PDB file of C-alpha atoms in Angstrom:
ATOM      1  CA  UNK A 796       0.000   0.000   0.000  1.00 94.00           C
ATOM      2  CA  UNK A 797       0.954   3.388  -0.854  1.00 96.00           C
ATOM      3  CA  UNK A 798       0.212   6.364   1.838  1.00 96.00           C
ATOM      4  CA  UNK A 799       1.178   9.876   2.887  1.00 96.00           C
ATOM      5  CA  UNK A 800       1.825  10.851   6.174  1.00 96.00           C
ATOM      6  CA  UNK A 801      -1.552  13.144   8.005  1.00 94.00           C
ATOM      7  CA  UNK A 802      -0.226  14.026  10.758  1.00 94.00           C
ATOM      8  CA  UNK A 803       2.243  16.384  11.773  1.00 95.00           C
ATOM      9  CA  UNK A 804       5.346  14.878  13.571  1.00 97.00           C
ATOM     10  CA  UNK A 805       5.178  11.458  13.807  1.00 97.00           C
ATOM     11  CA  UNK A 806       7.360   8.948  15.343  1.00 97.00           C
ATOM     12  CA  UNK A 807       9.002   5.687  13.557  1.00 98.00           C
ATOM     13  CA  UNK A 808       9.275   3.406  16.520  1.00 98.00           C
ATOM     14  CA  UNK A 809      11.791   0.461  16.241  1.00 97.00           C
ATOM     15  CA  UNK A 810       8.797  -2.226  17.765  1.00 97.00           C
ATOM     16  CA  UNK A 811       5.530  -2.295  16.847  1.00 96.00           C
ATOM     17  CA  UNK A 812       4.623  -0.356  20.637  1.00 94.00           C
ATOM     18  CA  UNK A 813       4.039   3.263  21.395  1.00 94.00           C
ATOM     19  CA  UNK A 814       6.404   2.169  24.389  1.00 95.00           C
ATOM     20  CA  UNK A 815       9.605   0.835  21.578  1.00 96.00           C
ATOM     21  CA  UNK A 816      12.538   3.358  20.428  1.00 97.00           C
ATOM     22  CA  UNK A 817      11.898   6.830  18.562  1.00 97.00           C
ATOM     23  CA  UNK A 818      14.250   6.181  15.312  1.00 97.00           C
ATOM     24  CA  UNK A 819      13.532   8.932  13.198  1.00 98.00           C
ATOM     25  CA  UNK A 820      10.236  11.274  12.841  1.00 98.00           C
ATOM     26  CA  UNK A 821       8.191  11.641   9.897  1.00 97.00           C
ATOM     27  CA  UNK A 822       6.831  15.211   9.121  1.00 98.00           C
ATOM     28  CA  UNK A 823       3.388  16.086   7.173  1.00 97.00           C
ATOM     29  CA  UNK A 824       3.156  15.096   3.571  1.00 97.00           C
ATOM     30  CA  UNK A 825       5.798  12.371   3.628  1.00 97.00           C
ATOM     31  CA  UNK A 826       4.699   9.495   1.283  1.00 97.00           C
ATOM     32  CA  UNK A 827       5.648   6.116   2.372  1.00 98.00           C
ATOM     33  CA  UNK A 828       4.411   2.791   1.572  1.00 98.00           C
ATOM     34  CA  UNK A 829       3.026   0.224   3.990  1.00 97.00           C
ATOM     35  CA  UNK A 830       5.355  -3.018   3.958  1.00 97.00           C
ATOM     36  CA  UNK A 831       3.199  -5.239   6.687  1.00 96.00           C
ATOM     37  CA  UNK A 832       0.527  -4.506   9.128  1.00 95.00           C
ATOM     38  CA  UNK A 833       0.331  -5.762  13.010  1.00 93.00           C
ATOM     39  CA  UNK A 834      -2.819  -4.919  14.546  1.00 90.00           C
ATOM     40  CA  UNK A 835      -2.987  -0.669  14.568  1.00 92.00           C
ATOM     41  CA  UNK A 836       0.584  -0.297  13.606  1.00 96.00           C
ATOM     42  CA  UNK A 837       2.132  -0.527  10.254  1.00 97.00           C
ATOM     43  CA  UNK A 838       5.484  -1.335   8.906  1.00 98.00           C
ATOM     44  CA  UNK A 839       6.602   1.071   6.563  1.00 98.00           C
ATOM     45  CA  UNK A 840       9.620   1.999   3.971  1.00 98.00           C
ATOM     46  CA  UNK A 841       9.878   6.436   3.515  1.00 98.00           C
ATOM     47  CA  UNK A 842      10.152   7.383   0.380  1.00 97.00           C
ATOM     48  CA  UNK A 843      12.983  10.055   1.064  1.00 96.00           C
ATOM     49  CA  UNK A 844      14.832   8.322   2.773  1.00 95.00           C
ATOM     50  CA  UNK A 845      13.981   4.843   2.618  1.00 96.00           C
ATOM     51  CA  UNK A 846      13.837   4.512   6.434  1.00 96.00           C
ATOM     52  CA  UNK A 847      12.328   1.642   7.682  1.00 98.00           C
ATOM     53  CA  UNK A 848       9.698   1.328  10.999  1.00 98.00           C
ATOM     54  CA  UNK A 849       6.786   1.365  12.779  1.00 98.00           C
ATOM     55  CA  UNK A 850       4.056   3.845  12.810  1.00 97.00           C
ATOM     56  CA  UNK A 851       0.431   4.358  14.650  1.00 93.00           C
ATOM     57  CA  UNK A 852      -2.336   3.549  11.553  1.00 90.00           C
ATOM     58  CA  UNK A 853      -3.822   6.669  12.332  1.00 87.00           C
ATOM     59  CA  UNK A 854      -1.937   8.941  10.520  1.00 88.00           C
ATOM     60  CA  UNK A 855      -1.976   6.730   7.241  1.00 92.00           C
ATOM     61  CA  UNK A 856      -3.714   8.223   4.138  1.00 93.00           C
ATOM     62  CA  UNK A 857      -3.941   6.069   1.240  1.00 95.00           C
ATOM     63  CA  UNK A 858      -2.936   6.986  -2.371  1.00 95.00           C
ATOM     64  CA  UNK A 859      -2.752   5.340  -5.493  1.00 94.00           C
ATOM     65  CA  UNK A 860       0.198   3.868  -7.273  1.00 96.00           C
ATOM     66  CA  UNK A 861       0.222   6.686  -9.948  1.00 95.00           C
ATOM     67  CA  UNK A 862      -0.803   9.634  -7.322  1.00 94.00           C
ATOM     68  CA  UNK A 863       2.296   8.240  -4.840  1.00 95.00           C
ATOM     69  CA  UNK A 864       4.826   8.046  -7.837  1.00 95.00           C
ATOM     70  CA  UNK A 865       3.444  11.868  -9.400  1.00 94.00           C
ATOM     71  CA  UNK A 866       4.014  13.338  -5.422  1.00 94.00           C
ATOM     72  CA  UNK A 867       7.700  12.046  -5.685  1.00 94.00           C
ATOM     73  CA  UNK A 868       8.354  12.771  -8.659  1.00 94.00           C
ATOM     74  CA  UNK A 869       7.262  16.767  -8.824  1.00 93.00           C
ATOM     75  CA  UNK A 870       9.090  19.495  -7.896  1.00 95.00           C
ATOM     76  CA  UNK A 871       9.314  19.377  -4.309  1.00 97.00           C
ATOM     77  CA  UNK A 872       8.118  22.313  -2.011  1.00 98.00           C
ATOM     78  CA  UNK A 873       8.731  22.680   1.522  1.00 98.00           C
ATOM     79  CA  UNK A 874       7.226  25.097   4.609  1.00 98.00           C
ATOM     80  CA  UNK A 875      10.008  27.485   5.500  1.00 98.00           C
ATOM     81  CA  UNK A 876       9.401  28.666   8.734  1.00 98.00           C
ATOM     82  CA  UNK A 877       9.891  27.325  12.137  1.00 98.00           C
ATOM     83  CA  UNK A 878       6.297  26.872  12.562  1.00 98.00           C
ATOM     84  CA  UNK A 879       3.396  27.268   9.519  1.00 98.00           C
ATOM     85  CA  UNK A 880      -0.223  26.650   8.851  1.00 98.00           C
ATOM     86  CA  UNK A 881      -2.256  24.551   6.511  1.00 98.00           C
ATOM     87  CA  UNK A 882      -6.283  24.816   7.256  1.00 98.00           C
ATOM     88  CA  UNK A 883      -8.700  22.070   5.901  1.00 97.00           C
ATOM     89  CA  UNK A 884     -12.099  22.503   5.824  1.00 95.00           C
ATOM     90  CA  UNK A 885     -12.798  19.609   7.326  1.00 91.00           C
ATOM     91  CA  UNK A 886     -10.332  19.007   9.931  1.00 93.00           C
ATOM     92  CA  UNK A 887      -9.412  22.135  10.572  1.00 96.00           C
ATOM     93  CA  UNK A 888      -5.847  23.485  11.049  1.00 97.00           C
ATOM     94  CA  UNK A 889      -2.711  21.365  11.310  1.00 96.00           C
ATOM     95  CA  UNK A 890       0.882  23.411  12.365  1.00 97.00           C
ATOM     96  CA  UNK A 891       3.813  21.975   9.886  1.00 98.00           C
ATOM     97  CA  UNK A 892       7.059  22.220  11.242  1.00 98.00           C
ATOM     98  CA  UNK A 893       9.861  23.938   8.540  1.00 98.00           C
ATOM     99  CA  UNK A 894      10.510  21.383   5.967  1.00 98.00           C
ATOM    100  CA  UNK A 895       7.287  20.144   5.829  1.00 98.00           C
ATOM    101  CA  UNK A 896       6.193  18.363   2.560  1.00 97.00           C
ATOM    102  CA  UNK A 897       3.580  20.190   0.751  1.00 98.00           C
ATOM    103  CA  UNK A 898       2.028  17.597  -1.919  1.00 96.00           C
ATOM    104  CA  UNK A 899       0.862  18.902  -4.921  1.00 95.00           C
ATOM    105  CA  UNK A 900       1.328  22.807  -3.588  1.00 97.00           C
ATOM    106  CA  UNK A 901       0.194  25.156  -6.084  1.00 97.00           C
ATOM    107  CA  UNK A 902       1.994  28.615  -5.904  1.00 96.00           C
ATOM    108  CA  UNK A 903      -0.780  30.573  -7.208  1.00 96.00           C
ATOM    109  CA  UNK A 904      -3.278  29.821  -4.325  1.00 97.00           C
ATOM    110  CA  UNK A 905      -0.894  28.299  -1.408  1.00 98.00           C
ATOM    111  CA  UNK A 906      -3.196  25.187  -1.620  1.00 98.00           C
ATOM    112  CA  UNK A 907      -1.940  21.401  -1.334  1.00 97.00           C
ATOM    113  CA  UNK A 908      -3.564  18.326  -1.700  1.00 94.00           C
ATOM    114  CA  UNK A 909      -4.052  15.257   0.364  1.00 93.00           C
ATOM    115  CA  UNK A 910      -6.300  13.211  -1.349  1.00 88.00           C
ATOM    116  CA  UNK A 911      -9.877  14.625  -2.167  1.00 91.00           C
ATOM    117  CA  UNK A 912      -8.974  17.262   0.643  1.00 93.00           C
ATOM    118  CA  UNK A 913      -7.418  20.654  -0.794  1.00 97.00           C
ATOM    119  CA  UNK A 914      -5.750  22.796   2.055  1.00 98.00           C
ATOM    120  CA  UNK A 915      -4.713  26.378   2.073  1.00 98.00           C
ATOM    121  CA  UNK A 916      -1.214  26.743   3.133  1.00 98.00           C
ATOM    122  CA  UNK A 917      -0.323  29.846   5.039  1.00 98.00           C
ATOM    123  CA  UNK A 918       3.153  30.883   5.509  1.00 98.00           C
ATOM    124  CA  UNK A 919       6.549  30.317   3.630  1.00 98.00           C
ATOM    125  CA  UNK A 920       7.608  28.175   1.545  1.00 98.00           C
ATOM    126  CA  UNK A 921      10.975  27.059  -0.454  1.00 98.00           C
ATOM    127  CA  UNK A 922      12.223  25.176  -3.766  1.00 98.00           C
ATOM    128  CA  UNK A 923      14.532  23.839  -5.995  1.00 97.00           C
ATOM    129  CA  UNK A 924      18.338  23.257  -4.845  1.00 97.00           C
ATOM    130  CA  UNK A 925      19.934  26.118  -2.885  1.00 98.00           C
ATOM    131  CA  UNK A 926      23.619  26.579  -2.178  1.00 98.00           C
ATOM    132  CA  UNK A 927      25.525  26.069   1.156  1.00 98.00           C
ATOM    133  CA  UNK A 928      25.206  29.538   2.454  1.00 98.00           C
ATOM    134  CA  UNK A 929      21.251  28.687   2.479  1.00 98.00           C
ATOM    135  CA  UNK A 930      21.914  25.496   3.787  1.00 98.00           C
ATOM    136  CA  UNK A 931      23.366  27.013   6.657  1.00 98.00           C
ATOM    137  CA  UNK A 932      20.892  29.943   6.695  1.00 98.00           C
ATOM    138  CA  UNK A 933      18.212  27.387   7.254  1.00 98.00           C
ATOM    139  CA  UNK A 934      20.627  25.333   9.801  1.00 98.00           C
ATOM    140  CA  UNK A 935      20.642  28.070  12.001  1.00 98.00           C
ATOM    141  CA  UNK A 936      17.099  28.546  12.818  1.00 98.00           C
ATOM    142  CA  UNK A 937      17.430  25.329  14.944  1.00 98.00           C
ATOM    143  CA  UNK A 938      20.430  26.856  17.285  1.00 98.00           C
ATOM    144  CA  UNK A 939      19.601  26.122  21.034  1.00 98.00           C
ATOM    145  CA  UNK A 940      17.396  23.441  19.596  1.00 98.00           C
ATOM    146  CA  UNK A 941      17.042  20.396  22.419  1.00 98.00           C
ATOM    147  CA  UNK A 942      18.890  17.363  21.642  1.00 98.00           C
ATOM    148  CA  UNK A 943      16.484  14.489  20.898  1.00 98.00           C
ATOM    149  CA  UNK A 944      17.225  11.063  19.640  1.00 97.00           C
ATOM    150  CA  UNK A 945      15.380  10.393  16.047  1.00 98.00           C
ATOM    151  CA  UNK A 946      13.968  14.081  16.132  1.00 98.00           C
ATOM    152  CA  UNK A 947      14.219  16.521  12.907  1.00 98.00           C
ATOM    153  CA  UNK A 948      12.454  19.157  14.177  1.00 98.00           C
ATOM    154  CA  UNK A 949      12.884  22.822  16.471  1.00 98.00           C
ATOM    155  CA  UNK A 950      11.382  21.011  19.509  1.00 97.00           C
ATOM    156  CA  UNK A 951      14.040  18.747  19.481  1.00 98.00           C
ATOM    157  CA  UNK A 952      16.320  16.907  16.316  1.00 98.00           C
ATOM    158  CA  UNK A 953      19.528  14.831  17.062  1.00 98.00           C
ATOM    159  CA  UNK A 954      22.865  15.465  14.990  1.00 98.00           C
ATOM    160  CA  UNK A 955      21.784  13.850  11.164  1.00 98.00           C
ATOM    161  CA  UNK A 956      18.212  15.038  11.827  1.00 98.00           C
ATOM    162  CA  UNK A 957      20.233  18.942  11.766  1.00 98.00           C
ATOM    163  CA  UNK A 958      22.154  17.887   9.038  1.00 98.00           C
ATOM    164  CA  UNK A 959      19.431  16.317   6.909  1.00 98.00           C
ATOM    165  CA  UNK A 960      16.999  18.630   7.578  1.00 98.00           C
ATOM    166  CA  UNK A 961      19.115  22.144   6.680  1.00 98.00           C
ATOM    167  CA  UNK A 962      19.711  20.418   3.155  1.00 98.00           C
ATOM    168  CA  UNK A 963      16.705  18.606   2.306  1.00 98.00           C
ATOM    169  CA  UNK A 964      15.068  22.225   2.969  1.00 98.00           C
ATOM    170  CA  UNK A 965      17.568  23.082   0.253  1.00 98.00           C
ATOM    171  CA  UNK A 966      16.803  20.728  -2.349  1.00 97.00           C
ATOM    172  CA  UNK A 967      19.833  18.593  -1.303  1.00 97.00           C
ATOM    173  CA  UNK A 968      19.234  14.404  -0.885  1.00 96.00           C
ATOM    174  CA  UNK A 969      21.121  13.819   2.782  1.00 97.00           C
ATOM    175  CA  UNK A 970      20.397  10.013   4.685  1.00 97.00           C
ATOM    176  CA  UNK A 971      19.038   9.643   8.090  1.00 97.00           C
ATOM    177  CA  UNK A 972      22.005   8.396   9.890  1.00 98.00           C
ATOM    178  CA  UNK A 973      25.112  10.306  10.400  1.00 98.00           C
ATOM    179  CA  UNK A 974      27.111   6.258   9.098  1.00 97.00           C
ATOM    180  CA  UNK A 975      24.834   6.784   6.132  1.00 98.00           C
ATOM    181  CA  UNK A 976      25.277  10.339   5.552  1.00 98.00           C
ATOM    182  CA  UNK A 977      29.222   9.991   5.464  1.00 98.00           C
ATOM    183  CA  UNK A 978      29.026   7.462   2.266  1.00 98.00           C
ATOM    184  CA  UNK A 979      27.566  10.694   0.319  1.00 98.00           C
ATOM    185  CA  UNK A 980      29.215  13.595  -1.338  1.00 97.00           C
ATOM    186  CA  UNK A 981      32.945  14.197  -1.767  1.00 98.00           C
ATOM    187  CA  UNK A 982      36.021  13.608   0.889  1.00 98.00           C
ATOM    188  CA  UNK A 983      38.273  16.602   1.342  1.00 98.00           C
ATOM    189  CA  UNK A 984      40.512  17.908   3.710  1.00 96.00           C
ATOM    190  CA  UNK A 985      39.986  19.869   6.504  1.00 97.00           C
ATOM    191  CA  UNK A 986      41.376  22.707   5.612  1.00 95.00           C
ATOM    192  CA  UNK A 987      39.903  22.756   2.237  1.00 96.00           C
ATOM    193  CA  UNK A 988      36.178  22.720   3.651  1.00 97.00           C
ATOM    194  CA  UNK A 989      34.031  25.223   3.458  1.00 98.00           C
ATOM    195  CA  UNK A 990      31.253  26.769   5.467  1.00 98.00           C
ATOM    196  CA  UNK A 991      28.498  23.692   4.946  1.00 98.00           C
ATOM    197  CA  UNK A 992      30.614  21.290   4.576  1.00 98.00           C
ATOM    198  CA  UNK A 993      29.991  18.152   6.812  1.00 98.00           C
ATOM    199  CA  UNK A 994      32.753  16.454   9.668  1.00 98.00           C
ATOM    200  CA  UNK A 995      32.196  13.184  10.503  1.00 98.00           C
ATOM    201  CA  UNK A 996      33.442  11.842  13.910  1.00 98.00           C
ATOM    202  CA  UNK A 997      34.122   7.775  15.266  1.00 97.00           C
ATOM    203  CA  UNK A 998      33.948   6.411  18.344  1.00 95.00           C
ATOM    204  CA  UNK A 999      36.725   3.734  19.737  1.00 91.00           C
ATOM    205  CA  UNK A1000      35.435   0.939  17.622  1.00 94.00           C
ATOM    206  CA  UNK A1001      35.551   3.562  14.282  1.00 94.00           C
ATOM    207  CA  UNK A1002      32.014   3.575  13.722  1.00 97.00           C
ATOM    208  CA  UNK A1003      30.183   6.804  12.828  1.00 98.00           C
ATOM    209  CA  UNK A1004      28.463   8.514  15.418  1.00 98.00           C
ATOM    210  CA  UNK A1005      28.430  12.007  14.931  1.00 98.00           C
ATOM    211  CA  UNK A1006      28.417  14.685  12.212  1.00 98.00           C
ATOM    212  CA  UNK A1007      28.473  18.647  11.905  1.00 98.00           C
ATOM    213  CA  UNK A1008      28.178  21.659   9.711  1.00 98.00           C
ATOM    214  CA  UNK A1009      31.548  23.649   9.451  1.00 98.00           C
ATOM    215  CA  UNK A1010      31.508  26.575   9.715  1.00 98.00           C
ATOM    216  CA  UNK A1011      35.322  27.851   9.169  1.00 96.00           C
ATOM    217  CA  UNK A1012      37.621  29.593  11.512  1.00 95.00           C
ATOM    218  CA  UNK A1013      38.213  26.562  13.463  1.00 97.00           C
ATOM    219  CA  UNK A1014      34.324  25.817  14.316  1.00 98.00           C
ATOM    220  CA  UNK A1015      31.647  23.796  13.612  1.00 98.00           C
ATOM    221  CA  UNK A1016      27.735  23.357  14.684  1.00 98.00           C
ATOM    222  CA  UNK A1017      26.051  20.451  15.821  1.00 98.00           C
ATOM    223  CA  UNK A1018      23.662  18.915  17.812  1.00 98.00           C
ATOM    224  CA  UNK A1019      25.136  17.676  21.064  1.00 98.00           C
ATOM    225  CA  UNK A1020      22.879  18.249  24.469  1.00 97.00           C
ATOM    226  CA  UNK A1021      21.283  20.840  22.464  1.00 98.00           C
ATOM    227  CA  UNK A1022      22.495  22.499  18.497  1.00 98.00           C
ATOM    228  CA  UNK A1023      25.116  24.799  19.558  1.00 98.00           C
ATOM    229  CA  UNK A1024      28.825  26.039  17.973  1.00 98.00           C
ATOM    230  CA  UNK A1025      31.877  24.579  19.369  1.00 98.00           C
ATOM    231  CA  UNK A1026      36.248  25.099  18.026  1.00 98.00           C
ATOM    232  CA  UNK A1027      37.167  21.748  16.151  1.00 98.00           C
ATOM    233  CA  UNK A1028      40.979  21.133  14.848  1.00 97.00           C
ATOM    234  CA  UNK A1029      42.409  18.115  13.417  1.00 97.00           C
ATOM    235  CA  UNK A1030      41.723  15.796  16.672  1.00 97.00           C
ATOM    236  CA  UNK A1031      38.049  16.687  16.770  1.00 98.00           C
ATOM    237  CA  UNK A1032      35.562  18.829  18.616  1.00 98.00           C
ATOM    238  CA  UNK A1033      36.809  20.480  21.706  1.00 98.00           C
ATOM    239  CA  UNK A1034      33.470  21.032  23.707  1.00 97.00           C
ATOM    240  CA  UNK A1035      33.293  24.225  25.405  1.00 97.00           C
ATOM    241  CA  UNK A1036      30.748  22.988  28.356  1.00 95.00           C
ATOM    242  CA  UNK A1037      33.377  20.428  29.522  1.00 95.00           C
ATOM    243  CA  UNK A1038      36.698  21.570  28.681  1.00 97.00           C
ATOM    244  CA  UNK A1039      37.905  18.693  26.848  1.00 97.00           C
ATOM    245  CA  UNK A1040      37.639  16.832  23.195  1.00 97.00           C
ATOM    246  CA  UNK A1041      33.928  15.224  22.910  1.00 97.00           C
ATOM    247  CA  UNK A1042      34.062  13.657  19.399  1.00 97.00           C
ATOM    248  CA  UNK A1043      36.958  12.213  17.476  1.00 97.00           C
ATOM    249  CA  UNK A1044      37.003  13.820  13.652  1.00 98.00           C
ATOM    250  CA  UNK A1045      37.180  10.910  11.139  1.00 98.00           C
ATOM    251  CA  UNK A1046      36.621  12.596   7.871  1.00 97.00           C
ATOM    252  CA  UNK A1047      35.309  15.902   6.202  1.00 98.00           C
ATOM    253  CA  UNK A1048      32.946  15.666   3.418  1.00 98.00           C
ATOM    254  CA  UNK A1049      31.411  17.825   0.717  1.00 98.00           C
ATOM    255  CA  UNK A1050      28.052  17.551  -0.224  1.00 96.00           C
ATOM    256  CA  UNK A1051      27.175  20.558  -2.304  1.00 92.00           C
TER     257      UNK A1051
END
């Protein structure tokens, strides 16, 4: 079955429990497709990212084959503030947190649509593929954001939610995980990187754990405790709260 996501920020749980693991979130207007059922909850593959969980049935709206493949293969639009609007006249108003997916959005009117439902969109939006000054115009807004595991939005988002979030917003494909995310784009140097430009960091076992935006001069921002701007060098980030080196750097990559 085919489907886009109804509700606003929903959890992909790791069990089929509303007491199992928050892996990732899944934000209005994401189109997924159901993989197996278990009572209420469904198993389910994302179509951005190809993420794979569990979800509550309740936010599942069915599509067809042809409507699911048209969604993903438009031009995508996105909400661009922290917090926006869309009001339908049937269920009322639904907040979108930025980066939002707004299915079949027509310019014109600000109106999407979810199925036989049209609903007028009110606030800012964004398109096409942006460069990395945008990317990290957009990765700012979520500064002093709480850290939380699996999240990808203001009220909380963990280190590859930042990362993935800032570009998607831009029109840029990122993964979920920051192991994922640092098989993409282009390995350089750190001292060739630019301002947008991802770090990667290991733990002991040198497995991928951590990633961040640099931002030049000797600094970089990330999600860690809450999204915040720490010095990095060639041995990794030195955290300021603790006085001492909290990540090991393993590689720098370019994306854009």
């Amino acid at each position: 079955m085919k489907a886009i996501n109804f509700g606003t920020i929903v959890p992909i749980r790791s069990q089929a429990s509303d007491e199992s693991e928050i892996m990732t979130q899944m934000l209005f207007g994401d189109t997924f497709e159901v993989l197996k059922t278990e009572n209420q909850w469904n198993y389910i593959r994302t179509s951005y990212d190809n993420y794979e969980g569990w979800i509550d049935e309740k936010v599942i709206l069915e599509i067809s084959d042809e409507k699911f493949e048209e969604i993903n293969n438009r031009q995508a639009y996105f909400s661009a503030d922290i917090l926006s609007e869309v009001y339908f006249e049937n269920r009322g108003s639904f907040l979108l947190p930025m980066g939002s997916s707004l299915p079949d959005f027509n310019p014109e009117n600000k109106t999407i649509q979810m199925g036989d439902e049209t609903g007028i969109f009110k606030g800012n939006y964004i398109t096409g593929k942006h460069g990395k000054d945008v990317v990290l115009k957009f990765a700012f807004t979520y500064l002093n954001s709480p850290y939380l595991w699996g999240g990808k939005t203001h009220f909380g988002l963990d280190c590859s939610g930042l990362t993935q979030m800032a570009y998607k917003i831009c029109g840029h494909h990122l993964l979920r995980n920051a192991k994922d995310q640092a098989t993409q784009g282009t390995p350089i140097k750190l001292e060739e990187a630019e301002p947008g430009d991802l770090a990667f960091f290991t733990n002991s076992k040198g497995k991928v754990i951590h990633v961040g935006f640099l931002l030049g001069n000797g600094k970089i921002f990330h999600s860690h405790g809450n999204a915040h701007i720490d010095p990095i060098d060639e041995k990794g980030i030195w955290s300021l709260q603790f006085k001492r080196y909290s990540h090991r750097l393993s590689e720098v990559r370019m994306i854009v």
